[in-house]
Tab-separated table of C-alpha atoms in Angstrom:
chain	number	residue	atom	x	y	z
A	568	MET	CA	-28.110	-14.433	3.327
A	569	PRO	CA	-29.502	-17.282	1.437
A	570	GLU	CA	-26.727	-20.364	0.651
A	571	LEU	CA	-23.579	-19.265	-2.047
A	572	SER	CA	-22.833	-22.721	-4.279
A	573	PRO	CA	-19.875	-22.697	-5.518
A	574	GLU	CA	-20.869	-22.329	-9.318
A	575	GLY	CA	-22.514	-18.119	-7.827
A	576	ARG	CA	-19.857	-17.730	-6.458
A	577	HIS	CA	-17.774	-14.673	-7.517
A	578	PRO	CA	-15.096	-15.265	-10.351
A	579	ALA	CA	-12.501	-14.421	-8.773
A	580	LEU	CA	-12.919	-17.205	-6.107
A	581	ARG	CA	-13.236	-19.677	-8.671
A	582	GLY	CA	-10.198	-21.345	-9.446
A	583	ALA	CA	-7.589	-24.248	-9.605
A	584	ALA	CA	-9.019	-25.430	-6.705
A	585	ASP	CA	-11.896	-26.345	-7.906
A	586	GLY	CA	-11.860	-30.227	-7.651
A	587	VAL	CA	-9.044	-31.034	-6.343
A	588	TRP	CA	-11.042	-32.874	-3.252
A	589	GLY	CA	-11.139	-35.339	-5.879
A	590	GLN	CA	-7.541	-35.966	-7.139
A	591	PHE	CA	-6.465	-37.227	-3.490
A	592	PRO	CA	-4.876	-39.252	-2.360
A	593	GLN	CA	-2.198	-38.812	-5.171
A	594	TYR	CA	1.487	-39.977	-6.049
A	595	ARG	CA	3.635	-37.548	-6.049
A	596	GLY	CA	7.386	-37.953	-7.368
A	597	ARG	CA	8.529	-35.386	-5.636
A	598	GLU	CA	8.236	-37.493	-1.649
A	599	GLY	CA	7.607	-40.894	-3.955
A	600	GLU	CA	4.885	-41.948	-2.585
A	601	ILE	CA	1.050	-41.270	-2.414
A	602	GLY	CA	0.030	-38.524	-0.283
A	603	THR	CA	-3.212	-36.908	0.995
A	604	LEU	CA	-4.601	-33.313	0.796
A	605	GLU	CA	-3.671	-33.104	3.865
A	606	GLU	CA	-0.198	-33.834	3.348
A	607	ARG	CA	-0.449	-31.626	0.114
A	608	ILE	CA	-1.295	-28.403	1.478
A	609	ASN	CA	1.112	-28.417	4.602
A	610	GLY	CA	4.082	-29.179	1.680
A	611	CYS	CA	3.140	-26.107	0.276
A	612	LEU	CA	2.333	-24.325	3.503
A	613	GLU	CA	6.301	-25.472	4.198
A	614	ARG	CA	7.484	-24.633	0.500
A	615	SER	CA	5.664	-21.835	-1.096
A	616	MET	CA	4.388	-19.628	1.935
A	617	ASN	CA	8.101	-20.903	3.882
A	618	GLY	CA	5.858	-21.737	6.968
A	619	HIS	CA	5.150	-24.442	9.306
A	620	VAL	CA	3.259	-27.670	9.047
A	621	MET	CA	-0.730	-27.584	10.266
A	622	PRO	CA	-1.395	-30.155	12.651
A	623	LEU	CA	-3.674	-33.292	10.556
A	624	ASP	CA	-6.458	-33.118	13.349
A	625	GLY	CA	-6.223	-29.300	14.376
A	626	THR	CA	-9.053	-26.409	13.625
A	627	GLU	CA	-7.142	-25.175	10.244
A	628	MET	CA	-6.957	-27.805	8.697
A	629	LYS	CA	-10.240	-29.068	9.341
A	630	ALA	CA	-10.799	-25.490	7.591
A	631	TYR	CA	-9.485	-25.808	5.217
A	632	LEU	CA	-9.823	-29.130	4.084
A	633	ALA	CA	-14.208	-28.060	4.425
A	634	TYR	CA	-13.626	-25.342	2.333
A	635	MET	CA	-11.786	-27.480	-0.638
A	636	LYS	CA	-14.360	-29.780	-0.175
A	637	TRP	CA	-16.886	-27.160	-0.922
A	638	LEU	CA	-15.260	-25.605	-4.638
A	639	SER	CA	-14.983	-29.269	-5.571
A	640	THR	CA	-18.703	-29.555	-5.361
A	641	GLY	CA	-20.429	-31.301	-8.701
A	642	ILE	CA	-17.307	-32.215	-9.850
A	643	PRO	CA	-16.986	-35.807	-9.914
A	644	ASP	CA	-13.848	-37.240	-8.287
A	645	GLY	CA	-10.548	-38.015	-10.289
A	646	ALA	CA	-12.298	-35.572	-13.348
A	647	LYS	CA	-9.484	-33.873	-15.423
A	648	LEU	CA	-9.708	-30.394	-14.155
A	649	ILE	CA	-9.658	-27.394	-16.519
A	650	GLY	CA	-7.532	-25.248	-14.843
A	651	ALA	CA	-5.475	-27.131	-13.026
A	652	GLY	CA	-1.683	-27.181	-12.251
A	653	THR	CA	-0.008	-24.635	-14.572
A	654	ARG	CA	0.381	-24.041	-19.137
A	655	GLY	CA	3.275	-24.706	-19.949
A	656	ILE	CA	5.372	-22.283	-22.122
A	657	LYS	CA	7.142	-23.081	-25.501
A	658	GLU	CA	10.662	-22.905	-24.471
A	659	PRO	CA	13.409	-20.874	-26.508
A	660	GLY	CA	15.780	-23.822	-26.185
A	661	ARG	CA	18.577	-21.531	-25.033
A	662	ALA	CA	19.845	-21.245	-21.487
A	663	ALA	CA	17.629	-18.018	-19.991
A	664	ASP	CA	19.148	-14.580	-19.616
A	665	LEU	CA	19.517	-13.613	-16.438
A	666	GLY	CA	19.966	-9.674	-17.904
A	667	LYS	CA	17.078	-10.015	-20.175
A	668	GLY	CA	15.705	-11.017	-17.281
A	669	ALA	CA	16.133	-7.442	-15.413
A	670	LYS	CA	14.909	-5.744	-17.837
A	671	VAL	CA	11.468	-7.958	-17.861
A	672	PHE	CA	11.309	-7.642	-13.960
A	673	ALA	CA	11.590	-3.647	-13.892
A	674	ASP	CA	9.408	-2.792	-17.194
A	675	THR	CA	6.641	-5.624	-16.147
A	676	CYS	CA	6.349	-6.995	-12.646
A	677	ALA	CA	8.286	-3.835	-10.414
A	678	SER	CA	5.182	-1.491	-10.119
A	679	CYS	CA	3.863	-4.176	-8.221
A	680	HIS	CA	6.126	-5.786	-6.187
A	681	GLY	CA	8.881	-3.818	-6.368
A	682	LYS	CA	12.070	-3.196	-8.157
A	683	ASP	CA	14.541	-5.159	-5.563
A	684	GLY	CA	11.229	-7.809	-5.278
A	685	LEU	CA	10.155	-7.624	-1.908
A	686	GLY	CA	7.076	-6.400	-2.161
A	687	GLU	CA	4.180	-4.293	-1.063
A	688	ARG	CA	3.067	-4.579	2.418
A	689	VAL	CA	-0.539	-3.811	3.138
A	690	GLU	CA	-0.923	0.176	4.762
A	691	LYS	CA	-2.558	-1.369	8.202
A	692	GLY	CA	-2.378	-4.624	9.643
A	693	SER	CA	0.257	-7.282	8.768
A	694	GLY	CA	0.269	-9.447	5.039
A	695	TYR	CA	1.081	-7.876	1.516
A	696	ARG	CA	-1.148	-6.797	-0.858
A	697	PHE	CA	1.827	-7.875	-3.020
A	698	PRO	CA	3.889	-10.583	-2.433
A	699	PRO	CA	7.393	-10.289	-1.903
A	700	LEU	CA	9.307	-12.121	-5.205
A	701	VAL	CA	12.917	-12.437	-2.627
A	702	GLY	CA	13.639	-12.636	0.223
A	703	PRO	CA	13.416	-13.282	3.663
A	704	ASP	CA	9.553	-13.667	2.644
A	705	SER	CA	9.497	-15.453	-0.416
A	706	TYR	CA	8.644	-19.005	-1.132
A	707	ASN	CA	11.789	-21.275	-0.279
A	708	ASN	CA	14.375	-22.687	-2.594
A	709	GLY	CA	12.227	-26.037	-2.339
A	710	ALA	CA	8.823	-24.713	-3.794
A	711	GLY	CA	8.092	-26.102	-7.911
A	712	MET	CA	8.173	-22.163	-8.167
A	713	THR	CA	11.852	-22.072	-8.498
A	714	ARG	CA	11.522	-24.518	-10.895
A	715	VAL	CA	11.895	-21.999	-14.055
A	716	LEU	CA	10.334	-23.519	-16.228
A	717	THR	CA	7.233	-24.006	-13.608
A	718	ALA	CA	7.398	-19.902	-12.721
A	719	ALA	CA	7.356	-18.841	-16.547
A	720	GLY	CA	4.535	-20.941	-17.385
A	721	PHE	CA	2.681	-18.974	-14.267
A	722	VAL	CA	4.455	-15.786	-15.459
A	723	ARG	CA	3.436	-15.654	-18.738
A	724	HIS	CA	-0.534	-17.262	-18.316
A	725	ASN	CA	-0.967	-14.712	-14.725
A	726	MET	CA	1.221	-12.036	-15.261
A	727	PRO	CA	0.307	-8.798	-14.699
A	728	PHE	CA	-1.908	-8.274	-12.573
A	729	GLY	CA	-5.361	-8.219	-14.291
A	730	ILE	CA	-4.666	-10.344	-17.493
A	731	THR	CA	-6.165	-14.568	-18.030
A	732	PHE	CA	-4.502	-17.450	-19.464
A	733	ASP	CA	-5.701	-17.032	-22.377
A	734	THR	CA	-4.528	-12.921	-22.682
A	735	PRO	CA	-0.654	-13.633	-22.380
A	736	VAL	CA	1.472	-10.830	-22.394
A	737	LEU	CA	4.772	-11.549	-22.110
A	738	SER	CA	5.904	-13.815	-24.410
A	739	ASP	CA	7.256	-17.156	-23.434
A	740	ALA	CA	10.972	-15.904	-24.414
A	741	ASP	CA	10.964	-13.008	-21.342
A	742	ALA	CA	8.344	-15.139	-19.249
A	743	TYR	CA	11.383	-17.645	-19.284
A	744	ASP	CA	14.133	-15.034	-18.718
A	745	VAL	CA	12.276	-13.135	-15.940
A	746	ALA	CA	11.579	-16.473	-14.401
A	747	ALA	CA	14.950	-17.004	-14.290
A	748	TYR	CA	16.080	-13.465	-12.965
A	749	MET	CA	13.684	-14.121	-10.250
A	750	ASN	CA	14.888	-17.537	-8.954
A	751	SER	CA	18.336	-16.201	-9.352
A	752	LEU	CA	18.167	-13.995	-6.278
A	753	GLU	CA	17.459	-14.806	-2.931
A	754	ARG	CA	15.529	-16.674	-0.483
A	755	PRO	CA	15.434	-18.797	2.280
A	756	VAL	CA	16.795	-22.254	2.345
A	757	ARG	CA	14.928	-25.294	2.838
A	758	PRO	CA	17.179	-28.588	4.224
A	759	ASN	CA	17.605	-31.914	3.753
A	760	LEU	CA	16.754	-30.752	-0.417
A	761	GLU	CA	18.714	-34.066	-0.927
A	762	LYS	CA	16.137	-36.721	0.450
A	763	ASP	CA	13.506	-34.952	-2.846
A	764	PHE	CA	12.745	-37.077	-5.352
A	765	PRO	CA	14.274	-40.691	-4.173
A	766	ASN	CA	13.874	-41.524	-7.570
A	767	LYS	CA	16.438	-39.179	-9.077
A	768	LEU	CA	15.187	-40.403	-12.563
A	769	GLN	CA	11.487	-38.504	-11.717
A	770	LYS	CA	13.180	-35.210	-10.857
A	771	PRO	CA	11.440	-32.567	-13.675
A	772	VAL	CA	14.540	-31.387	-15.687
A	773	ASP	CA	14.650	-28.115	-14.534
A	774	THR	CA	14.878	-28.668	-10.915
A	775	PRO	CA	17.130	-26.291	-9.447
A	776	TYR	CA	18.601	-28.640	-6.283
A	777	GLY	CA	20.594	-31.951	-7.398
A	778	PRO	CA	21.782	-34.633	-6.931
A	779	TYR	CA	20.013	-35.569	-10.429
A	780	ALA	CA	20.504	-39.046	-12.086
A	781	ASP	CA	22.757	-37.201	-15.037
A	782	ASP	CA	25.789	-35.615	-15.125
A	783	PHE	CA	24.599	-32.604	-16.105
A	784	PRO	CA	25.815	-29.403	-14.476
A	785	PRO	CA	23.745	-27.711	-11.669
A	786	GLU	CA	23.429	-23.744	-13.301
A	787	GLN	CA	21.974	-26.061	-16.999
A	788	HIS	CA	18.916	-27.100	-14.141
A	789	ARG	CA	18.216	-24.424	-13.168
A	790	TYR	CA	18.834	-21.879	-16.304
A	791	GLY	CA	18.695	-24.740	-18.795
A	792	PRO	CA	18.537	-25.186	-22.333
A	793	PHE	CA	16.700	-28.709	-20.484
A	794	ASP	CA	16.141	-30.671	-24.729
A	795	GLN	CA	20.372	-32.681	-23.845
A	796	ILE	CA	19.265	-33.450	-20.164
A	797	ARG	CA	15.590	-34.924	-21.426
A	798	ALA	CA	17.595	-37.029	-23.531
A	799	LYS	CA	19.509	-38.127	-21.311
A	800	VAL	CA	16.740	-38.976	-19.131
A	801	GLN	CA	15.096	-41.363	-21.425
A	802	GLU	CA	17.594	-42.988	-22.279
A	803	LEU	CA	18.475	-43.875	-18.356
A	804	THR	CA	14.783	-44.961	-18.198
A	805	ALA	CA	14.816	-47.210	-21.024
A	806	ALA	CA	17.792	-48.625	-19.717
A	807	ARG	CA	16.561	-49.400	-16.496
A	808	ARG	CA	13.440	-51.157	-18.199
């Protein structure tokens, strides 16, 4: 079989990992330091997958790195990547409405993720056909997806299954509300989150756990509105200079 180039692989295999190899080492405010790609992978495993780190010199980590390097073939180091990160939403300028979010979930999300959000398992073997959004097999409360603006951006531009980022179905407001509803439900708890973001002024305004540099309540950090928080953080940042 001829070797498959990244350019020639199936479109479903192309994604935000293309070019990631050349983006590291990279500073991340959550850790407050410059980190490696290996550390970023392990961070995703610990938080988004609620799993365990892999040994940095292990076979599995080497396989991850080799695959990601292959995905980045032909992309210059440090290049601005199309599709990297998550597209944002236009914020409604209010607190998220969990009741409206529950209705959006029932109408749009439950057909794949289940009415309880626990996902749909594969018929044979282990794993899921559609992943759980809540419960013990979900991402934990230290994952980036627990940030309502991050989750809303992902949901609007990737969900429901089958849409693309430039053909969204949900409105900004619906994505905002359903992301908040989803993240209001029970999920695994990650210890020592107070150690995240050593510089609290670099903490995203929608981080759902403290401590914070400002005095706004955790509820507002979880569900908005966020403009007041942003203004206060900018004020504190300017005062520190």
